[in-house]
Amino acid sequence: MTADSDTKITPELLLQGYASGVFPMSESVDDPDIFWVDPQMRGIFPLDGFHVSRSLARTIKRAPYQVTFDERFGDVVKACADRDETWINAEIFDLYSQLHELGFAHSVEVMDGDTLIGGLYGVTLASAFFGESMFSRRTDASKIALTYLIARLNYGDFTLLDTQFQTDHLKSLGAQEITRNEYRERLAYALEISADFYKLPLDVQPSEVLHLSSHTS
């Protein structure tokens, strides 16, 4: 689905797109155009079906890194775009930065002291979280970010975690593929439910994070 070239995509239009079941992408970082994507099959994470490996659980319990939220949003998006091929162009960066300022876009940061080593970002609407991208500069750093995100979503009464597409990596962590129609049904339900991204205390213990993020395998 291609956006009308005469239509300026604004943060408000972006939110309308998410609410209708589509999301924006570009062909590459050098392509200024943005188009809407409406895949026939959609990736989601059942919030009660996240797979935490025993090795990941041990790492989280040791707490070698600090996990923060919404403290370095721009740096997280830039890190997600720092790869050979990316759809995160300058306009997308600006749009999501505006959504962050409006309180709709959030980031999870995994920190080693002052060094950002992993994280993810996405958009919230009601009880839906739309995951956009993640990155990792240390072993398991993005998985740690995802574990903390899912714990926060479960505690905050979220009902939908959209991954857009399913990859083999996400599938190994519990992601599933559903049809476009089923996705829209789940999205419609999620948009009717209130949720709070900040409900979980910042000083939550790693053991509680593991409990809230579902079962260990």
JSON list of C-alpha atoms in Angstrom, two decimals:
[
{"chain": "A", "resi": 1, "resn": "MET", "atom": "CA", "xyz": [0.00, 0.00, 0.00]},
{"chain": "A", "resi": 2, "resn": "THR", "atom": "CA", "xyz": [1.63, 3.24, -1.11]},
{"chain": "A", "resi": 3, "resn": "ALA", "atom": "CA", "xyz": [1.01, 6.58, 0.55]},
{"chain": "A", "resi": 4, "resn": "ASP", "atom": "CA", "xyz": [-0.34, 9.38, -1.63]},
{"chain": "A", "resi": 5, "resn": "SER", "atom": "CA", "xyz": [2.74, 11.40, -2.63]},
{"chain": "A", "resi": 6, "resn": "ASP", "atom": "CA", "xyz": [0.73, 14.59, -2.08]},
{"chain": "A", "resi": 7, "resn": "THR", "atom": "CA", "xyz": [-0.16, 13.59, 1.48]},
{"chain": "A", "resi": 8, "resn": "LYS", "atom": "CA", "xyz": [2.26, 14.75, 4.16]},
{"chain": "A", "resi": 9, "resn": "ILE", "atom": "CA", "xyz": [2.60, 12.06, 6.81]},
{"chain": "A", "resi": 10, "resn": "THR", "atom": "CA", "xyz": [2.21, 13.65, 10.23]},
{"chain": "A", "resi": 11, "resn": "PRO", "atom": "CA", "xyz": [2.35, 12.08, 13.70]},
{"chain": "A", "resi": 12, "resn": "GLU", "atom": "CA", "xyz": [-1.44, 12.20, 13.78]},
{"chain": "A", "resi": 13, "resn": "LEU", "atom": "CA", "xyz": [-1.72, 10.40, 10.43]},
{"chain": "A", "resi": 14, "resn": "LEU", "atom": "CA", "xyz": [0.84, 7.87, 11.63]},
{"chain": "A", "resi": 15, "resn": "LEU", "atom": "CA", "xyz": [-1.33, 7.04, 14.65]},
{"chain": "A", "resi": 16, "resn": "GLN", "atom": "CA", "xyz": [-4.38, 6.72, 12.40]},
{"chain": "A", "resi": 17, "resn": "GLY", "atom": "CA", "xyz": [-2.43, 4.26, 10.28]},
{"chain": "A", "resi": 18, "resn": "TYR", "atom": "CA", "xyz": [-1.56, 2.12, 13.29]},
{"chain": "A", "resi": 19, "resn": "ALA", "atom": "CA", "xyz": [-5.16, 2.21, 14.47]},
{"chain": "A", "resi": 20, "resn": "SER", "atom": "CA", "xyz": [-6.33, 0.96, 11.06]},
{"chain": "A", "resi": 21, "resn": "GLY", "atom": "CA", "xyz": [-3.79, -1.86, 10.98]},
{"chain": "A", "resi": 22, "resn": "VAL", "atom": "CA", "xyz": [-1.04, -0.54, 8.68]},
{"chain": "A", "resi": 23, "resn": "PHE", "atom": "CA", "xyz": [2.47, 0.70, 9.39]},
{"chain": "A", "resi": 24, "resn": "PRO", "atom": "CA", "xyz": [5.00, 2.86, 7.51]},
{"chain": "A", "resi": 25, "resn": "MET", "atom": "CA", "xyz": [8.29, 1.88, 5.90]},
{"chain": "A", "resi": 26, "resn": "SER", "atom": "CA", "xyz": [10.72, 3.22, 3.32]},
{"chain": "A", "resi": 27, "resn": "GLU", "atom": "CA", "xyz": [12.79, 1.35, 0.77]},
{"chain": "A", "resi": 28, "resn": "SER", "atom": "CA", "xyz": [16.09, 2.50, 2.25]},
{"chain": "A", "resi": 29, "resn": "VAL", "atom": "CA", "xyz": [17.72, 5.17, 4.37]},
{"chain": "A", "resi": 30, "resn": "ASP", "atom": "CA", "xyz": [18.41, 7.21, 1.20]},
{"chain": "A", "resi": 31, "resn": "ASP", "atom": "CA", "xyz": [14.82, 7.02, -0.08]},
{"chain": "A", "resi": 32, "resn": "PRO", "atom": "CA", "xyz": [12.74, 9.97, 1.19]},
{"chain": "A", "resi": 33, "resn": "ASP", "atom": "CA", "xyz": [9.44, 8.29, 0.33]},
{"chain": "A", "resi": 34, "resn": "ILE", "atom": "CA", "xyz": [7.34, 6.44, 2.91]},
{"chain": "A", "resi": 35, "resn": "PHE", "atom": "CA", "xyz": [4.75, 3.81, 2.08]},
{"chain": "A", "resi": 36, "resn": "TRP", "atom": "CA", "xyz": [2.13, 1.97, 4.12]},
{"chain": "A", "resi": 37, "resn": "VAL", "atom": "CA", "xyz": [2.44, -1.78, 4.66]},
{"chain": "A", "resi": 38, "resn": "ASP", "atom": "CA", "xyz": [-0.55, -4.07, 5.24]},
{"chain": "A", "resi": 39, "resn": "PRO", "atom": "CA", "xyz": [0.77, -7.66, 5.18]},
{"chain": "A", "resi": 40, "resn": "GLN", "atom": "CA", "xyz": [-1.53, -10.62, 4.67]},
{"chain": "A", "resi": 41, "resn": "MET", "atom": "CA", "xyz": [0.18, -12.38, 7.58]},
{"chain": "A", "resi": 42, "resn": "ARG", "atom": "CA", "xyz": [1.12, -10.46, 10.72]},
{"chain": "A", "resi": 43, "resn": "GLY", "atom": "CA", "xyz": [3.63, -11.26, 13.42]},
{"chain": "A", "resi": 44, "resn": "ILE", "atom": "CA", "xyz": [2.59, -10.93, 17.05]},
{"chain": "A", "resi": 45, "resn": "PHE", "atom": "CA", "xyz": [3.92, -11.95, 20.45]},
{"chain": "A", "resi": 46, "resn": "PRO", "atom": "CA", "xyz": [1.29, -13.60, 22.66]},
{"chain": "A", "resi": 47, "resn": "LEU", "atom": "CA", "xyz": [2.01, -11.79, 25.93]},
{"chain": "A", "resi": 48, "resn": "ASP", "atom": "CA", "xyz": [1.68, -15.07, 27.82]},
{"chain": "A", "resi": 49, "resn": "GLY", "atom": "CA", "xyz": [3.89, -17.02, 25.42]},
{"chain": "A", "resi": 50, "resn": "PHE", "atom": "CA", "xyz": [7.32, -15.39, 25.50]},
{"chain": "A", "resi": 51, "resn": "HIS", "atom": "CA", "xyz": [10.14, -17.96, 25.64]},
{"chain": "A", "resi": 52, "resn": "VAL", "atom": "CA", "xyz": [12.95, -17.11, 28.06]},
{"chain": "A", "resi": 53, "resn": "SER", "atom": "CA", "xyz": [15.84, -19.55, 27.79]},
{"chain": "A", "resi": 54, "resn": "ARG", "atom": "CA", "xyz": [17.53, -20.70, 30.97]},
{"chain": "A", "resi": 55, "resn": "SER", "atom": "CA", "xyz": [20.74, -18.96, 29.94]},
{"chain": "A", "resi": 56, "resn": "LEU", "atom": "CA", "xyz": [18.89, -15.68, 29.34]},
{"chain": "A", "resi": 57, "resn": "ALA", "atom": "CA", "xyz": [17.10, -16.04, 32.68]},
{"chain": "A", "resi": 58, "resn": "ARG", "atom": "CA", "xyz": [20.45, -16.51, 34.43]},
{"chain": "A", "resi": 59, "resn": "THR", "atom": "CA", "xyz": [21.82, -13.40, 32.75]},
{"chain": "A", "resi": 60, "resn": "ILE", "atom": "CA", "xyz": [18.80, -11.33, 33.78]},
{"chain": "A", "resi": 61, "resn": "LYS", "atom": "CA", "xyz": [19.05, -12.57, 37.38]},
{"chain": "A", "resi": 62, "resn": "ARG", "atom": "CA", "xyz": [22.72, -11.55, 37.51]},
{"chain": "A", "resi": 63, "resn": "ALA", "atom": "CA", "xyz": [21.67, -8.09, 36.31]},
{"chain": "A", "resi": 64, "resn": "PRO", "atom": "CA", "xyz": [25.00, -7.19, 34.69]},
{"chain": "A", "resi": 65, "resn": "TYR", "atom": "CA", "xyz": [23.37, -4.29, 32.84]},
{"chain": "A", "resi": 66, "resn": "GLN", "atom": "CA", "xyz": [20.90, -1.53, 33.67]},
{"chain": "A", "resi": 67, "resn": "VAL", "atom": "CA", "xyz": [17.56, -1.32, 31.84]},
{"chain": "A", "resi": 68, "resn": "THR", "atom": "CA", "xyz": [15.88, 2.05, 31.38]},
{"chain": "A", "resi": 69, "resn": "PHE", "atom": "CA", "xyz": [12.83, 3.35, 29.54]},
{"chain": "A", "resi": 70, "resn": "ASP", "atom": "CA", "xyz": [12.43, 6.45, 27.38]},
{"chain": "A", "resi": 71, "resn": "GLU", "atom": "CA", "xyz": [15.76, 7.93, 28.46]},
{"chain": "A", "resi": 72, "resn": "ARG", "atom": "CA", "xyz": [17.63, 7.73, 25.12]},
{"chain": "A", "resi": 73, "resn": "PHE", "atom": "CA", "xyz": [14.91, 7.33, 22.53]},
{"chain": "A", "resi": 74, "resn": "GLY", "atom": "CA", "xyz": [16.76, 9.06, 19.70]},
{"chain": "A", "resi": 75, "resn": "ASP", "atom": "CA", "xyz": [19.93, 7.07, 20.33]},
{"chain": "A", "resi": 76, "resn": "VAL", "atom": "CA", "xyz": [17.96, 3.80, 20.24]},
{"chain": "A", "resi": 77, "resn": "VAL", "atom": "CA", "xyz": [16.35, 4.65, 16.88]},
{"chain": "A", "resi": 78, "resn": "LYS", "atom": "CA", "xyz": [19.73, 5.66, 15.45]},
{"chain": "A", "resi": 79, "resn": "ALA", "atom": "CA", "xyz": [21.27, 2.42, 16.70]},
{"chain": "A", "resi": 80, "resn": "CYS", "atom": "CA", "xyz": [18.45, 0.42, 15.10]},
{"chain": "A", "resi": 81, "resn": "ALA", "atom": "CA", "xyz": [19.19, 2.19, 11.81]},
{"chain": "A", "resi": 82, "resn": "ASP", "atom": "CA", "xyz": [22.94, 1.57, 12.06]},
{"chain": "A", "resi": 83, "resn": "ARG", "atom": "CA", "xyz": [23.16, -1.47, 9.80]},
{"chain": "A", "resi": 84, "resn": "ASP", "atom": "CA", "xyz": [23.98, -2.22, 6.18]},
{"chain": "A", "resi": 85, "resn": "GLU", "atom": "CA", "xyz": [20.34, -1.97, 5.06]},
{"chain": "A", "resi": 86, "resn": "THR", "atom": "CA", "xyz": [17.63, -0.07, 6.92]},
{"chain": "A", "resi": 87, "resn": "TRP", "atom": "CA", "xyz": [14.18, 1.34, 6.24]},
{"chain": "A", "resi": 88, "resn": "ILE", "atom": "CA", "xyz": [14.65, 4.03, 8.91]},
{"chain": "A", "resi": 89, "resn": "ASN", "atom": "CA", "xyz": [15.19, 7.19, 6.88]},
{"chain": "A", "resi": 90, "resn": "ALA", "atom": "CA", "xyz": [15.41, 10.78, 8.13]},
{"chain": "A", "resi": 91, "resn": "GLU", "atom": "CA", "xyz": [11.66, 11.39, 7.84]},
{"chain": "A", "resi": 92, "resn": "ILE", "atom": "CA", "xyz": [10.83, 8.26, 9.81]},
{"chain": "A", "resi": 93, "resn": "PHE", "atom": "CA", "xyz": [13.33, 9.28, 12.50]},
{"chain": "A", "resi": 94, "resn": "ASP", "atom": "CA", "xyz": [11.71, 12.72, 12.76]},
{"chain": "A", "resi": 95, "resn": "LEU", "atom": "CA", "xyz": [8.17, 11.31, 12.84]},
{"chain": "A", "resi": 96, "resn": "TYR", "atom": "CA", "xyz": [8.91, 8.85, 15.62]},
{"chain": "A", "resi": 97, "resn": "SER", "atom": "CA", "xyz": [10.82, 11.48, 17.57]},
{"chain": "A", "resi": 98, "resn": "GLN", "atom": "CA", "xyz": [7.67, 13.61, 17.44]},
{"chain": "A", "resi": 99, "resn": "LEU", "atom": "CA", "xyz": [5.56, 10.64, 18.55]},
{"chain": "A", "resi": 100, "resn": "HIS", "atom": "CA", "xyz": [7.96, 10.18, 21.46]},
{"chain": "A", "resi": 101, "resn": "GLU", "atom": "CA", "xyz": [7.55, 13.81, 22.47]},
{"chain": "A", "resi": 102, "resn": "LEU", "atom": "CA", "xyz": [3.78, 13.32, 22.33]},
{"chain": "A", "resi": 103, "resn": "GLY", "atom": "CA", "xyz": [4.01, 10.26, 24.60]},
{"chain": "A", "resi": 104, "resn": "PHE", "atom": "CA", "xyz": [3.10, 7.61, 22.00]},
{"chain": "A", "resi": 105, "resn": "ALA", "atom": "CA", "xyz": [6.55, 6.22, 21.12]},
{"chain": "A", "resi": 106, "resn": "HIS", "atom": "CA", "xyz": [8.73, 4.52, 23.70]},
{"chain": "A", "resi": 107, "resn": "SER", "atom": "CA", "xyz": [12.18, 3.02, 23.96]},
{"chain": "A", "resi": 108, "resn": "VAL", "atom": "CA", "xyz": [13.84, 0.40, 26.11]},
{"chain": "A", "resi": 109, "resn": "GLU", "atom": "CA", "xyz": [17.55, 0.86, 26.71]},
{"chain": "A", "resi": 110, "resn": "VAL", "atom": "CA", "xyz": [20.03, -1.73, 27.95]},
{"chain": "A", "resi": 111, "resn": "MET", "atom": "CA", "xyz": [22.99, 0.09, 29.44]},
{"chain": "A", "resi": 112, "resn": "ASP", "atom": "CA", "xyz": [26.47, -0.95, 30.52]},
{"chain": "A", "resi": 113, "resn": "GLY", "atom": "CA", "xyz": [27.30, 2.08, 32.61]},
{"chain": "A", "resi": 114, "resn": "ASP", "atom": "CA", "xyz": [26.94, 5.00, 30.22]},
{"chain": "A", "resi": 115, "resn": "THR", "atom": "CA", "xyz": [27.19, 2.80, 27.12]},
{"chain": "A", "resi": 116, "resn": "LEU", "atom": "CA", "xyz": [24.06, 1.85, 25.18]},
{"chain": "A", "resi": 117, "resn": "ILE", "atom": "CA", "xyz": [24.47, -1.82, 24.24]},
{"chain": "A", "resi": 118, "resn": "GLY", "atom": "CA", "xyz": [20.95, -2.84, 23.20]},
{"chain": "A", "resi": 119, "resn": "GLY", "atom": "CA", "xyz": [17.37, -1.75, 22.99]},
{"chain": "A", "resi": 120, "resn": "LEU", "atom": "CA", "xyz": [14.16, -1.41, 21.07]},
{"chain": "A", "resi": 121, "resn": "TYR", "atom": "CA", "xyz": [11.44, 1.10, 20.32]},
{"chain": "A", "resi": 122, "resn": "GLY", "atom": "CA", "xyz": [7.78, 1.08, 19.39]},
{"chain": "A", "resi": 123, "resn": "VAL", "atom": "CA", "xyz": [4.45, 2.85, 19.54]},
{"chain": "A", "resi": 124, "resn": "THR", "atom": "CA", "xyz": [1.58, 2.53, 22.01]},
{"chain": "A", "resi": 125, "resn": "LEU", "atom": "CA", "xyz": [-2.12, 3.04, 21.35]},
{"chain": "A", "resi": 126, "resn": "ALA", "atom": "CA", "xyz": [-4.52, 2.03, 24.13]},
{"chain": "A", "resi": 127, "resn": "SER", "atom": "CA", "xyz": [-3.47, -1.56, 25.03]},
{"chain": "A", "resi": 128, "resn": "ALA", "atom": "CA", "xyz": [-1.51, -2.22, 21.83]},
{"chain": "A", "resi": 129, "resn": "PHE", "atom": "CA", "xyz": [2.26, -1.95, 21.51]},
{"chain": "A", "resi": 130, "resn": "PHE", "atom": "CA", "xyz": [3.61, -1.83, 17.96]},
{"chain": "A", "resi": 131, "resn": "GLY", "atom": "CA", "xyz": [7.22, -2.96, 17.98]},
{"chain": "A", "resi": 132, "resn": "GLU", "atom": "CA", "xyz": [9.31, -1.18, 15.36]},
{"chain": "A", "resi": 133, "resn": "SER", "atom": "CA", "xyz": [12.92, -2.29, 15.63]},
{"chain": "A", "resi": 134, "resn": "MET", "atom": "CA", "xyz": [15.58, -3.56, 18.02]},
{"chain": "A", "resi": 135, "resn": "PHE", "atom": "CA", "xyz": [19.35, -3.82, 18.12]},
{"chain": "A", "resi": 136, "resn": "SER", "atom": "CA", "xyz": [22.07, -5.57, 20.11]},
{"chain": "A", "resi": 137, "resn": "ARG", "atom": "CA", "xyz": [25.75, -4.78, 20.60]},
{"chain": "A", "resi": 138, "resn": "ARG", "atom": "CA", "xyz": [26.32, -7.46, 23.23]},
{"chain": "A", "resi": 139, "resn": "THR", "atom": "CA", "xyz": [25.12, -11.04, 23.52]},
{"chain": "A", "resi": 140, "resn": "ASP", "atom": "CA", "xyz": [21.43, -11.17, 24.54]},
{"chain": "A", "resi": 141, "resn": "ALA", "atom": "CA", "xyz": [21.12, -7.37, 24.92]},
{"chain": "A", "resi": 142, "resn": "SER", "atom": "CA", "xyz": [18.08, -7.10, 22.63]},
{"chain": "A", "resi": 143, "resn": "LYS", "atom": "CA", "xyz": [16.54, -10.17, 24.31]},
{"chain": "A", "resi": 144, "resn": "ILE", "atom": "CA", "xyz": [16.96, -8.49, 27.69]},
{"chain": "A", "resi": 145, "resn": "ALA", "atom": "CA", "xyz": [15.20, -5.39, 26.33]},
{"chain": "A", "resi": 146, "resn": "LEU", "atom": "CA", "xyz": [12.37, -7.52, 24.96]},
{"chain": "A", "resi": 147, "resn": "THR", "atom": "CA", "xyz": [12.00, -9.41, 28.25]},
{"chain": "A", "resi": 148, "resn": "TYR", "atom": "CA", "xyz": [11.71, -6.17, 30.20]},
{"chain": "A", "resi": 149, "resn": "LEU", "atom": "CA", "xyz": [9.26, -4.79, 27.63]},
{"chain": "A", "resi": 150, "resn": "ILE", "atom": "CA", "xyz": [6.96, -7.81, 27.87]},
{"chain": "A", "resi": 151, "resn": "ALA", "atom": "CA", "xyz": [7.05, -7.67, 31.67]},
{"chain": "A", "resi": 152, "resn": "ARG", "atom": "CA", "xyz": [6.05, -4.00, 31.49]},
{"chain": "A", "resi": 153, "resn": "LEU", "atom": "CA", "xyz": [3.26, -4.68, 28.98]},
{"chain": "A", "resi": 154, "resn": "ASN", "atom": "CA", "xyz": [1.84, -7.52, 31.06]},
{"chain": "A", "resi": 155, "resn": "TYR", "atom": "CA", "xyz": [1.90, -5.46, 34.25]},
{"chain": "A", "resi": 156, "resn": "GLY", "atom": "CA", "xyz": [0.42, -2.45, 32.47]},
{"chain": "A", "resi": 157, "resn": "ASP", "atom": "CA", "xyz": [-2.60, -4.40, 31.11]},
{"chain": "A", "resi": 158, "resn": "PHE", "atom": "CA", "xyz": [-1.58, -4.42, 27.45]},
{"chain": "A", "resi": 159, "resn": "THR", "atom": "CA", "xyz": [-3.28, -7.02, 25.26]},
{"chain": "A", "resi": 160, "resn": "LEU", "atom": "CA", "xyz": [-1.36, -6.88, 21.94]},
{"chain": "A", "resi": 161, "resn": "LEU", "atom": "CA", "xyz": [2.32, -6.85, 21.00]},
{"chain": "A", "resi": 162, "resn": "ASP", "atom": "CA", "xyz": [2.65, -6.43, 17.24]},
{"chain": "A", "resi": 163, "resn": "THR", "atom": "CA", "xyz": [5.98, -7.46, 15.67]},
{"chain": "A", "resi": 164, "resn": "GLN", "atom": "CA", "xyz": [4.83, -6.59, 12.11]},
{"chain": "A", "resi": 165, "resn": "PHE", "atom": "CA", "xyz": [6.58, -9.56, 10.48]},
{"chain": "A", "resi": 166, "resn": "GLN", "atom": "CA", "xyz": [7.64, -12.89, 11.91]},
{"chain": "A", "resi": 167, "resn": "THR", "atom": "CA", "xyz": [11.31, -13.84, 11.63]},
{"chain": "A", "resi": 168, "resn": "ASP", "atom": "CA", "xyz": [13.01, -17.07, 12.61]},
{"chain": "A", "resi": 169, "resn": "HIS", "atom": "CA", "xyz": [14.62, -15.24, 15.53]},
{"chain": "A", "resi": 170, "resn": "LEU", "atom": "CA", "xyz": [11.31, -13.89, 16.82]},
{"chain": "A", "resi": 171, "resn": "LYS", "atom": "CA", "xyz": [9.65, -17.27, 16.27]},
{"chain": "A", "resi": 172, "resn": "SER", "atom": "CA", "xyz": [12.26, -18.90, 18.51]},
{"chain": "A", "resi": 173, "resn": "LEU", "atom": "CA", "xyz": [11.21, -16.48, 21.25]},
{"chain": "A", "resi": 174, "resn": "GLY", "atom": "CA", "xyz": [7.51, -17.29, 20.91]},
{"chain": "A", "resi": 175, "resn": "ALA", "atom": "CA", "xyz": [6.26, -14.99, 18.14]},
{"chain": "A", "resi": 176, "resn": "GLN", "atom": "CA", "xyz": [3.37, -16.24, 16.03]},
{"chain": "A", "resi": 177, "resn": "GLU", "atom": "CA", "xyz": [1.88, -15.41, 12.64]},
{"chain": "A", "resi": 178, "resn": "ILE", "atom": "CA", "xyz": [-1.81, -14.64, 12.29]},
{"chain": "A", "resi": 179, "resn": "THR", "atom": "CA", "xyz": [-3.95, -13.58, 9.35]},
{"chain": "A", "resi": 180, "resn": "ARG", "atom": "CA", "xyz": [-4.70, -9.97, 8.54]},
{"chain": "A", "resi": 181, "resn": "ASN", "atom": "CA", "xyz": [-8.34, -10.44, 9.57]},
{"chain": "A", "resi": 182, "resn": "GLU", "atom": "CA", "xyz": [-7.44, -12.01, 12.91]},
{"chain": "A", "resi": 183, "resn": "TYR", "atom": "CA", "xyz": [-4.91, -9.26, 13.53]},
{"chain": "A", "resi": 184, "resn": "ARG", "atom": "CA", "xyz": [-7.51, -6.57, 12.91]},
{"chain": "A", "resi": 185, "resn": "GLU", "atom": "CA", "xyz": [-9.89, -8.28, 15.31]},
{"chain": "A", "resi": 186, "resn": "ARG", "atom": "CA", "xyz": [-7.22, -8.33, 18.02]},
{"chain": "A", "resi": 187, "resn": "LEU", "atom": "CA", "xyz": [-6.28, -4.74, 17.23]},
{"chain": "A", "resi": 188, "resn": "ALA", "atom": "CA", "xyz": [-9.90, -3.58, 17.49]},
{"chain": "A", "resi": 189, "resn": "TYR", "atom": "CA", "xyz": [-10.15, -5.24, 20.90]},
{"chain": "A", "resi": 190, "resn": "ALA", "atom": "CA", "xyz": [-6.85, -3.74, 22.06]},
{"chain": "A", "resi": 191, "resn": "LEU", "atom": "CA", "xyz": [-7.94, -0.24, 21.08]},
{"chain": "A", "resi": 192, "resn": "GLU", "atom": "CA", "xyz": [-10.95, -0.53, 23.40]},
{"chain": "A", "resi": 193, "resn": "ILE", "atom": "CA", "xyz": [-8.83, -1.39, 26.47]},
{"chain": "A", "resi": 194, "resn": "SER", "atom": "CA", "xyz": [-6.91, 1.09, 28.60]},
{"chain": "A", "resi": 195, "resn": "ALA", "atom": "CA", "xyz": [-3.29, 0.35, 29.49]},
{"chain": "A", "resi": 196, "resn": "ASP", "atom": "CA", "xyz": [-0.45, 2.11, 31.28]},
{"chain": "A", "resi": 197, "resn": "PHE", "atom": "CA", "xyz": [3.12, 1.82, 29.99]},
{"chain": "A", "resi": 198, "resn": "TYR", "atom": "CA", "xyz": [4.47, 3.38, 33.20]},
{"chain": "A", "resi": 199, "resn": "LYS", "atom": "CA", "xyz": [2.53, 1.25, 35.69]},
{"chain": "A", "resi": 200, "resn": "LEU", "atom": "CA", "xyz": [5.45, -1.08, 36.46]},
{"chain": "A", "resi": 201, "resn": "PRO", "atom": "CA", "xyz": [7.85, 0.48, 39.01]},
{"chain": "A", "resi": 202, "resn": "LEU", "atom": "CA", "xyz": [11.31, 1.34, 37.70]},
{"chain": "A", "resi": 203, "resn": "ASP", "atom": "CA", "xyz": [12.96, -0.51, 40.59]},
{"chain": "A", "resi": 204, "resn": "VAL", "atom": "CA", "xyz": [11.32, -3.83, 39.72]},
{"chain": "A", "resi": 205, "resn": "GLN", "atom": "CA", "xyz": [13.53, -6.78, 40.62]},
{"chain": "A", "resi": 206, "resn": "PRO", "atom": "CA", "xyz": [14.90, -9.10, 37.90]},
{"chain": "A", "resi": 207, "resn": "SER", "atom": "CA", "xyz": [13.05, -12.06, 39.43]},
{"chain": "A", "resi": 208, "resn": "GLU", "atom": "CA", "xyz": [9.76, -10.21, 39.04]},
{"chain": "A", "resi": 209, "resn": "VAL", "atom": "CA", "xyz": [10.63, -9.28, 35.45]},
{"chain": "A", "resi": 210, "resn": "LEU", "atom": "CA", "xyz": [11.10, -12.97, 34.67]},
{"chain": "A", "resi": 211, "resn": "HIS", "atom": "CA", "xyz": [7.83, -13.85, 36.38]},
{"chain": "A", "resi": 212, "resn": "LEU", "atom": "CA", "xyz": [5.91, -11.18, 34.48]},
{"chain": "A", "resi": 213, "resn": "SER", "atom": "CA", "xyz": [7.44, -12.05, 31.12]},
{"chain": "A", "resi": 214, "resn": "SER", "atom": "CA", "xyz": [6.04, -15.59, 31.12]},
{"chain": "A", "resi": 215, "resn": "HIS", "atom": "CA", "xyz": [7.56, -19.03, 31.14]},
{"chain": "A", "resi": 216, "resn": "THR", "atom": "CA", "xyz": [11.16, -20.19, 31.08]},
{"chain": "A", "resi": 217, "resn": "SER", "atom": "CA", "xyz": [12.27, -22.93, 28.67]}
]
